[in-house]
Amino acid sequence: MKQLAAAVLALSALPALPALAQSSAPSKTEIAGRINGMYPWLDAVYKDLHAHPEIAFQEVRTAGKLAAEMRKLGFQVTEKVGKTGVVAVYKNGAGPTVLVRTELDGLPMEEKTGLPYASRAKATSDGRESFVTHSCGHDIHMASWLGTARTLVELKSQWKGTLVFIGQPAEETVSGAKAMLDDGLFTRFPKPDYAFALHSWPLAHGTVGYNTGAVSSNSDAIEIVFKGRGGHGSAPDKAVDPIAIAARFIVDVQTVVSREKDPKEFGVVTIGAIQGGTVGNIIPDSVQVRGTIRSYSPAVRAKLLEGVRRVAVASSAMAMAPAPDVQLISGGAAIVNSEALVTKLEPVFKDAFGDANAQRMPAMTASEDFSQYVNQGVPGMFFFTGVYDPKMVEEAAREGGKPIAFNHSPFYAPVPEPSIKTAAQAMSLAVLNVLGR
């Protein structure tokens, strides 16, 4: 993957990682044993969180539960950072400061897994009542976050430094990280020397995936209102039809991707919603189009943004319609992993999980706001952990095999125990290998 210029600049200022013998770190066996011993607690917490999800900036119960558990472990906890965020700090002598992030929010959709602990929770989203579920695995993340915190506290005689564990709200709306930073995350609390986050992924449980460079995409939202002149469906010549304008835009905008972008570079424009009109024989005054733009590199991002705006304006001009209202709203920036951190931790993960189960993987096309912390000059590593029975994953990979549910599917159903254990072990190893001794 082409290394981003931003990553090169960040690496030039990267502080030296602790030059310590691998044997001085707590062993993988000791870490696994502690997580195995605490698993009944993690399982109970996970199933409670899964059954009671909350959406962005409404995670009051979720934040309270995590805050209470972290206080029991001895962390100094501050709530309501960035509205509903949690910051838990544990100081253990002089050494590096390490941030570990989990997300708090679920998604406004109905769960269809049929699990005995399935969510039936509801919330108001965009003015409408909706079911809510953890169909992106944030409940797995929270449970492993707690498991990592407890493991590190139990091993505190073997490391020195400061832990900053944060429970971030509103990751799904790509706005919670900014809210926490704007509320003084790196001024009211110790600014980290390193930052880590993980994400569950439809891989076999027991596996860990990672890479250098960009591991997620830039995200920009499309909000366009095409304007016309309403009229009777039988007399389109007396009107200016915004539905036809919107349809032309939806088709033509794909040429920006297929004919203007370098085909070797990732970039996608998706229109996910179009709203306009009421009945079949009325031409409406306006049509709203909503979509998303994804990319890895800043250059492709800029090209797609310019192209979407240009095609929207041209589509209206071709129909001699008023200029459209075009809003291209910046979302999450691509997460760029520190090459030094990945290089240091790759042999650690391979030793713990085996060469076949710890491998580099392509960047995801989804977006994340963990990049907000990294882009404050903090070397970071974002990695993936599997959640499905290996036999299911193997079957899905075969031609004609049964597909497995992806993140955001109403059928997304991680296998809790091995998924949480692997995630907690991997994160514990990552943090311990950058802390002082």
C-alpha angles and dihedrals in degrees: 000000000000109000113238119238089235091060092054091052092048093050092053089063096040113133116234113271115233108278097219133148112258090230090065092067122087108270124257088239093055092048093048091048093053092048091048089052095051095042097104088061092047092048092053092048092047095051092046092051091045092053094047108043123165130199130239116314091357095083095119098132092040094050091047092052094050092045092053093049093049092050089054088056092054101258122143101240131201119187133199095039107156088005100296104012127123127218118192119185127192118184118199107168133290115334144091122327113232126193121207117187133200128176124236107196134093130200131264097246139098121264115230102177096109090221116157089239095043118145121256092169121134135199140173111263122177089347095307132098112248140172114251129214142166094241093149098057100251088137088059088050093051094049092049090045089057091045091052092048093051092046092052092048091050089051096043092123088066101054143039130211143065128296120209108188113184131192103205123204127214102020090147090061091044091234109095099083092054090047091055093046091048088052092058104269093154096035104041092042133036112287108235127242089206135018131203136187134164135200132205112239136183092265128118112285111254092044131110125198128193144148144183123254122017113006098169136029137258110253129209127171124224118217113170131165112198112203128212140148117271124231148137118313090229093058108044090158088069092055140048107235114220091184090064090046092051091047091052091050093049091054099038097046090068089068087069087064098038101037109023105036121076102260090221091061125077118246135140137181116198127182107208103171139029122179128181143119133025110226137013099258099050125082106213128224095235146008128207120216122191129185149136137253121207130187142145106216126058091230094056090044091055092047093051094047092051092045095051092051093046094049092047093053092044093050090057093043091054089059093044087241128145115278112274125244103247122190119178105186119200115233130170123345120227114275109239112200121218109252090211093055094046091047091051096047101039094081090044092056092043091052092049100042105019131257093275093052100045111058144142114260136188120271116270117245091222121092134239136184096220081100088075090073095042091049090059086073097271117136106232145179126207116189140173133237128196126243109181137084106269090230090057091050091048091049092049090053092057120092107268091008122148109272119235121227115265126215112291092029115128085230096054103132118166118200097246108210104049091035095054094041094052093046093048092046093048094048093045090052092048094052096042091053094061099039122094125254 
